[in-house]
Short mmCIF file of C-alpha atoms in Angstrom, two decimals:
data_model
loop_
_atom_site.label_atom_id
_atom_site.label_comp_id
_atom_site.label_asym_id
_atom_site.label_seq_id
_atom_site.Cartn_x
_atom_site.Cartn_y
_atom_site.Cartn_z
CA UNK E 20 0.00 0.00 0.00
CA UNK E 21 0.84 4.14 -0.76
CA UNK E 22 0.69 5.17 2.52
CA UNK E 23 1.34 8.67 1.32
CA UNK E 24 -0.84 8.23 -1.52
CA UNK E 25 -4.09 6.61 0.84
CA UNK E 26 -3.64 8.99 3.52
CA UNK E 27 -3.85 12.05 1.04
CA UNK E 28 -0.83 13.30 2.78
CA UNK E 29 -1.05 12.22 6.26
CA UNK E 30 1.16 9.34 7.13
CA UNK E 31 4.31 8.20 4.96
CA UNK E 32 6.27 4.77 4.80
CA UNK E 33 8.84 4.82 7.13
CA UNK E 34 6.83 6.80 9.32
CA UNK E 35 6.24 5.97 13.61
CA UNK E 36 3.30 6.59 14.80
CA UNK E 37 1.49 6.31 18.21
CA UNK E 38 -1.33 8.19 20.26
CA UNK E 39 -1.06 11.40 20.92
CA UNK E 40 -0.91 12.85 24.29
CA UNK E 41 -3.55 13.05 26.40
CA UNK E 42 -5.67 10.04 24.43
CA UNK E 43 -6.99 6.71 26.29
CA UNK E 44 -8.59 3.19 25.38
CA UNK E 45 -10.56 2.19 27.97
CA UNK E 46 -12.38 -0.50 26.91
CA UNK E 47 -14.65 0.30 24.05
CA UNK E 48 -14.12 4.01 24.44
CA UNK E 49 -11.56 6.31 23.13
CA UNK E 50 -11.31 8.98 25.90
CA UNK E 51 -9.82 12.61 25.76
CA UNK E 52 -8.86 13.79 28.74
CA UNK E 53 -8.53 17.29 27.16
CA UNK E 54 -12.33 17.85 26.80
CA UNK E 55 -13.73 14.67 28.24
CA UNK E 56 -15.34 13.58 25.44
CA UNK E 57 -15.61 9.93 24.42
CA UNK E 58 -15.28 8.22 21.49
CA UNK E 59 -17.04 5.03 20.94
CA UNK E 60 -15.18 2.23 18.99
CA UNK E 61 -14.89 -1.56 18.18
CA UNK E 62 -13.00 -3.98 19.75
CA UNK E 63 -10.99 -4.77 16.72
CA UNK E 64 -10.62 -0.85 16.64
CA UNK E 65 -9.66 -1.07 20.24
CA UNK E 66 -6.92 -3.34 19.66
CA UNK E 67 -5.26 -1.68 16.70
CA UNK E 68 -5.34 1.63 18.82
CA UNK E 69 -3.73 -0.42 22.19
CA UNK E 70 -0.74 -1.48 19.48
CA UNK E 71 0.49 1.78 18.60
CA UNK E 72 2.13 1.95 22.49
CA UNK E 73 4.94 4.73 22.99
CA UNK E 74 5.46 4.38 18.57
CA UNK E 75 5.42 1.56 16.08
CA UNK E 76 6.08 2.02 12.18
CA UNK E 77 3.61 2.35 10.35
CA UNK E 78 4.09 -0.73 8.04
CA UNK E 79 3.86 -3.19 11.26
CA UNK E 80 0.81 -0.85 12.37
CA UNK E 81 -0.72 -1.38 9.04
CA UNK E 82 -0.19 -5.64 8.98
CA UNK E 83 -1.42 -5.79 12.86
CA UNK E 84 -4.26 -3.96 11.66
CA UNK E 85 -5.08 -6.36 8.30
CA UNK E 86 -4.40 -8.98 10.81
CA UNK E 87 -6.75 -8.27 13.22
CA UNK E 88 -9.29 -8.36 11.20
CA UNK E 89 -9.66 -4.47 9.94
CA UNK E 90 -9.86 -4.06 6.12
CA UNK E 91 -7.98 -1.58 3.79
CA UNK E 92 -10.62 1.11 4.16
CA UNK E 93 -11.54 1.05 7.90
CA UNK E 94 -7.91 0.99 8.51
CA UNK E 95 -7.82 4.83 6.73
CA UNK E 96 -10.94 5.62 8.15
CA UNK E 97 -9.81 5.25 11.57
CA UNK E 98 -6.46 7.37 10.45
CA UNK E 99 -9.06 9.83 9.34
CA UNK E 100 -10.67 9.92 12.50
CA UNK E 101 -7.20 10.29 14.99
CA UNK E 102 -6.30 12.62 12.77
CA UNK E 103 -10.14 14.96 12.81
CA UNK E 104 -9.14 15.17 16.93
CA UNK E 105 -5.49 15.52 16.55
CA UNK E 106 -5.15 12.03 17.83
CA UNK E 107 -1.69 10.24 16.08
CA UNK E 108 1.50 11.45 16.35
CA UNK E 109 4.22 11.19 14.09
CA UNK E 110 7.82 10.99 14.00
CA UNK E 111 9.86 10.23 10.97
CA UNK E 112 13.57 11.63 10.06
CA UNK E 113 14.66 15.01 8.94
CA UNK E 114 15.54 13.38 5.92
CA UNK E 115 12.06 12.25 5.41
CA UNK E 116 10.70 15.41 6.44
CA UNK E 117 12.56 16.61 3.50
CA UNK E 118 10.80 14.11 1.08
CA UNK E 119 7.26 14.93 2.23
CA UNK E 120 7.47 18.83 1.80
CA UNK E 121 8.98 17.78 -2.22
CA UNK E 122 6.10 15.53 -2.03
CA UNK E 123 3.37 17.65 -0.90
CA UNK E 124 4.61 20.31 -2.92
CA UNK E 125 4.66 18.71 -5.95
CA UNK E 126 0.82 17.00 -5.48
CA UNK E 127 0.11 20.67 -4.86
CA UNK E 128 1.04 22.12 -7.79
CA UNK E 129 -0.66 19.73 -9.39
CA UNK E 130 -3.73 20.17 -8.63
CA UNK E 131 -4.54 17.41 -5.54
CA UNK E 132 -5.81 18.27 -2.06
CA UNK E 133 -4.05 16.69 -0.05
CA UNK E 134 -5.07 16.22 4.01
CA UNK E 135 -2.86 18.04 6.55
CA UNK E 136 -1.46 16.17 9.56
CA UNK E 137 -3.16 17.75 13.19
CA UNK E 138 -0.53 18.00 15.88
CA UNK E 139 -1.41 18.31 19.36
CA UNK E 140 0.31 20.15 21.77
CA UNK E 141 0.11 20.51 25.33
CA UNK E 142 -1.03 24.39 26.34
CA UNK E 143 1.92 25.09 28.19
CA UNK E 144 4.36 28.22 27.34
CA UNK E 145 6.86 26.78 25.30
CA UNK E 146 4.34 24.38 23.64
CA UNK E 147 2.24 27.70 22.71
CA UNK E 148 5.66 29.02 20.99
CA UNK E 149 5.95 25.81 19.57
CA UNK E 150 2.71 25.60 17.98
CA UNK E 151 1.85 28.96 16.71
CA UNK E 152 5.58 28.54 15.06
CA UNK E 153 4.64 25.75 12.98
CA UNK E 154 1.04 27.30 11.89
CA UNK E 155 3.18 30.06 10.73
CA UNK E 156 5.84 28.62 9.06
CA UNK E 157 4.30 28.37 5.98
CA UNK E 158 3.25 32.13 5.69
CA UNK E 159 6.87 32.76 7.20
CA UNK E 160 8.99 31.16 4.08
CA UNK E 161 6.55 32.96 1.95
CA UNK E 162 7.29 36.38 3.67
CA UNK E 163 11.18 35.80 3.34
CA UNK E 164 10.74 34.54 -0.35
CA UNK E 165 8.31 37.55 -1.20
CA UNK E 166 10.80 40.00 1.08
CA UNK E 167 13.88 38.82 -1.33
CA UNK E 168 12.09 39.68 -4.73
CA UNK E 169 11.12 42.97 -2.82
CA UNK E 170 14.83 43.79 -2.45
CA UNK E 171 15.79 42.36 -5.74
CA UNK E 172 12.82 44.59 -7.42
CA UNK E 173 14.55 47.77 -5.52
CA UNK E 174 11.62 48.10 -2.61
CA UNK E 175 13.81 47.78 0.62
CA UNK E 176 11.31 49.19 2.38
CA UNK E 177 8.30 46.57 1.86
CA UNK E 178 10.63 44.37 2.28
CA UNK E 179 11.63 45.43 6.03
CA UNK E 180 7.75 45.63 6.67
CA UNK E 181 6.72 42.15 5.35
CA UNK E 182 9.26 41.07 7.87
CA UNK E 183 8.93 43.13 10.77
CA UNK E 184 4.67 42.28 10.12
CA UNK E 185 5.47 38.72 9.99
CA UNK E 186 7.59 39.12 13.66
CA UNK E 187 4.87 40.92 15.28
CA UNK E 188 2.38 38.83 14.44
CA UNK E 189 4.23 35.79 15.48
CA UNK E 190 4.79 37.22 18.98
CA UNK E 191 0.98 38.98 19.39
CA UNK E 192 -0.27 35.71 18.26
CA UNK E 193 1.61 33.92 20.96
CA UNK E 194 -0.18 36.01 23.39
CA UNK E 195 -3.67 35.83 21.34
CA UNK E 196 -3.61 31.90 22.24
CA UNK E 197 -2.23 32.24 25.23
CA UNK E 198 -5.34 34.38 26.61
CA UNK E 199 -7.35 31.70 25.34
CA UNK E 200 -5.39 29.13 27.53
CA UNK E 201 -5.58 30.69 30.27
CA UNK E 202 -9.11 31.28 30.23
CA UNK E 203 -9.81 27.54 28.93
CA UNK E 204 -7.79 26.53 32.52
CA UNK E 205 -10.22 28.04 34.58
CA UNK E 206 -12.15 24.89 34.21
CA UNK E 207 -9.73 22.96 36.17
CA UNK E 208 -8.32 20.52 33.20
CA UNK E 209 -5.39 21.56 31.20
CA UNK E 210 -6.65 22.08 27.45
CA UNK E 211 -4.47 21.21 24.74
CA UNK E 212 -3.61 23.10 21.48
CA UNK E 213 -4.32 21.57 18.15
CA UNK E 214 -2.18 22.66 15.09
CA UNK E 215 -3.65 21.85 11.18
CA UNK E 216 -1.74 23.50 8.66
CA UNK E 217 -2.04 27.35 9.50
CA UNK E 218 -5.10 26.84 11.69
CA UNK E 219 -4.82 27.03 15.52
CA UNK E 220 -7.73 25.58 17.86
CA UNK E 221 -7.41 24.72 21.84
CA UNK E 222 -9.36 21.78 22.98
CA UNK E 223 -10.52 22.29 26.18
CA UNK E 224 -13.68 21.21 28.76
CA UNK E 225 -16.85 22.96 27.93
CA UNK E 226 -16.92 26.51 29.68
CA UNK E 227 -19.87 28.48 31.10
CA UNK E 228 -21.37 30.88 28.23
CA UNK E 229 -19.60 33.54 30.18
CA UNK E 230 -16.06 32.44 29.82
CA UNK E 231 -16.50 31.31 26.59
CA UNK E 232 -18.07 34.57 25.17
CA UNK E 233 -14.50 36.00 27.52
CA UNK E 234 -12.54 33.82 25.49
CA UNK E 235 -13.35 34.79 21.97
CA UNK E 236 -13.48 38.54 23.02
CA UNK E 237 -10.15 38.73 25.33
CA UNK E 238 -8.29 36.56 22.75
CA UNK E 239 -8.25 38.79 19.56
CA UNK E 240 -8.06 41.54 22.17
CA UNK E 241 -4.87 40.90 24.09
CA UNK E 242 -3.39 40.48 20.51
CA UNK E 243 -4.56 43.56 19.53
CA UNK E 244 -2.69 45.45 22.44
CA UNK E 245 0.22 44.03 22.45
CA UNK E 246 0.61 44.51 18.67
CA UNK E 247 -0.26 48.70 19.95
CA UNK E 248 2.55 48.47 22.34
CA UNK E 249 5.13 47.39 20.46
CA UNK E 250 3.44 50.00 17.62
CA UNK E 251 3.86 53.09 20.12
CA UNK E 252 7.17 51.90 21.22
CA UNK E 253 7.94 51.85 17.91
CA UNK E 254 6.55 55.63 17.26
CA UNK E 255 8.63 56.41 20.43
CA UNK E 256 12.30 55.93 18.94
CA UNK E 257 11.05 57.10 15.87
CA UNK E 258 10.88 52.91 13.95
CA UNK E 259 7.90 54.06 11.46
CA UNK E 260 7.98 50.75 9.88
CA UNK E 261 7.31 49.11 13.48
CA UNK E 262 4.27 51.47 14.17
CA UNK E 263 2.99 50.65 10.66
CA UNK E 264 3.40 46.88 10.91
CA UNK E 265 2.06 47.07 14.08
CA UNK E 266 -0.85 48.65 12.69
CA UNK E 267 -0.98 45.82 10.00
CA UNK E 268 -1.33 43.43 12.52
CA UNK E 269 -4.35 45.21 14.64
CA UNK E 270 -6.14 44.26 12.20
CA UNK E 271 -5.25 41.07 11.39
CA UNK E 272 -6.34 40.23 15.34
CA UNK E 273 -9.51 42.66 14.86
CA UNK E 274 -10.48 40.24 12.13
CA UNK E 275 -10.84 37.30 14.23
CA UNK E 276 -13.75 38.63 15.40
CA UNK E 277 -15.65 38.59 11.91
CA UNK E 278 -18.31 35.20 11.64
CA UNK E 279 -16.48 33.15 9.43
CA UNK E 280 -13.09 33.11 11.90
CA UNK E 281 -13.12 30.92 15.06
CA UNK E 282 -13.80 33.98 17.73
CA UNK E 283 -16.40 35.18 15.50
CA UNK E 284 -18.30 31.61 15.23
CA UNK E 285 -17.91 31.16 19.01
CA UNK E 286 -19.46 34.92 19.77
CA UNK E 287 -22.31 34.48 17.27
CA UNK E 288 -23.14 30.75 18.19
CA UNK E 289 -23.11 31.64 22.26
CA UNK E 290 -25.17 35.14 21.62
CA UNK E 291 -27.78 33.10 19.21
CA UNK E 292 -27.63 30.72 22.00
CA UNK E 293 -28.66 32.91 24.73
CA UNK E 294 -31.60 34.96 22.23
CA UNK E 295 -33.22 31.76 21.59
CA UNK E 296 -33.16 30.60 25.38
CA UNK E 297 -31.31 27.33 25.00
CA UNK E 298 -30.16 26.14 28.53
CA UNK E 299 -26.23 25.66 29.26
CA UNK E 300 -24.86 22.10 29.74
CA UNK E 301 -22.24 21.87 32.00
CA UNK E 302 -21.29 18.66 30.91
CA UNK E 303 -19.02 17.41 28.32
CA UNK E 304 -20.36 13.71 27.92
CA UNK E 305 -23.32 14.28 26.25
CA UNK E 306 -24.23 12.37 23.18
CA UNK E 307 -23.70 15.62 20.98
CA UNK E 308 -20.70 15.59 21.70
CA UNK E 309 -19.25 12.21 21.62
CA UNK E 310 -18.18 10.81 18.56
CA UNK E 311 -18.44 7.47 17.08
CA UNK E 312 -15.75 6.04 14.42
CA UNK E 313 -17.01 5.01 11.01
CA UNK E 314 -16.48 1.52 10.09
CA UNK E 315 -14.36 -0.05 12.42
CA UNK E 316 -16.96 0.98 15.28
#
């Protein structure tokens, strides 16, 4: 079997693979302890999933999995699934790190969607760094690349904002999602951050409508004035290009609040909540919420 090829992306040959952090069998359920929520499965399911340990390769994973009685297309359906809750992590060499961006890059000039791999992350400082790092790395080689043909093309100048836009947004982001961690705490479980190509989420036990509508408007926020600090300190030794990026960047976090980004959708959906009266559950184990896998369940 094309791993690559099967997965859309996802896993490669060669690959190791195991459960990410914070993930559970216990006995026919799949249980997150960063939101609580539990995920019903088989007990062929249940055994593939016990396999994967601290890391097996994925070839092995794949002939357990024939072997115990899985077929070709529940096997990638349950890949599917780990990978919709940020549930399989992967490790492979630098060297095949290499060959999957060539990879990838060439499917997507081509033409073919391909699936992007969900890292989880637990919401602690450095992991925050870590994360919002790789959601940006993308946009950052594209910055540099752009920033190179702006010097080349005899613009210095946008070439010194692109960069300085691309800093300040890494760092206000940082804070962005950490507001939303520390809010997400108050609940008492430690939340975890989920990274899918340049989209951030945190995973976290259901919040009262008040902390959640806190979240979505403190997040975007806190971004917001830290990217007018570092603007006025700019202003203050006379750095126009800072104040200007910083400006750039305002609204970048502003725009989180719109209804098609994340803080948007959580604002509307709690606010049309409330107008419509629907009570507040408290509880994270409702059937709404759990989630049962597709074939092998």
């Amino acid at each position: 079997m094309d791993f690559f090829t099967e997965s859309l992306g996802i896993i490669h040959a060669g690959d190791v693979v195991s459960l990410a952090p914070r993930l559970q069998v216990r006995q026919r359920m799949l249980f997150d302890h960063a939101n609580g929520a539990r995920h019903i499965i088989s007990g062929k399911a249940r055994d593939v999933l016990n396999v994967l340990g601290k890391g097996i390769e994925v070839s092995q994973w794949y002939a357990y999995s024939i072997a115990s009685g899985l077929t070709d297309s529940e096997w990638m359906e349950l890949i599917d699934f780990l990978n919709s809750i940020g549930g399989i992590a992967i490790r492979r060499t630098r060297k095949a790190q290499v060959q999957i961006i060539v990879q990838r890059t060439r499917w997507r000039l081509q033409g073919v969607t391909l699936q992007s791999h969900a890292s989880r992350f637990p919401a602690t400082h450095r992991a925050i760094a870590i994360a919002v790092s790789q959601a940006m790395s993308q946009l950052a080689v594209l910055t540099i690349f752009v920033s190179m043909l702006s010097i080349i093309a005899g613009m210095p100048s946008y070439a010194l904002l692109s960069l300085f836009c691309i800093s300040i947004l890494w760092f206000t982001t940082i804070v962005h999602e950490y507001m939303h961690v520390v809010i997400s705490k108050s609940s008492n479980h430690t939340p975890v951050i989920i990274v899918r190509g340049l989209r951030l989420g945190i995973v976290h036990h259901q919040l009262s409508r008040k902390r959640n509508i806190l979240s979505a408007l403190m997040g975007p926020l806190m971004g917001i004035v830290s990217a007018a600090i570092l603007g006025l300190i700019g202003w203050a030794i006379d750095a126009h290009v800072v104040a200007e990026a910083s400006r750039v960047v305002c609204i970048f976090h502003a725009a989180s609040w719109l209804p098609s980004y994340g803080d948007g959708q959580a604002l509307s959906k709690e606010i049309t909540s409330f107008r419509k009266g629907y009570s507040y559950e408290k509880t994270t184990t409702t059937s709404t919420q759990r989630r049962r896998t597709t074939g092998p369940a």
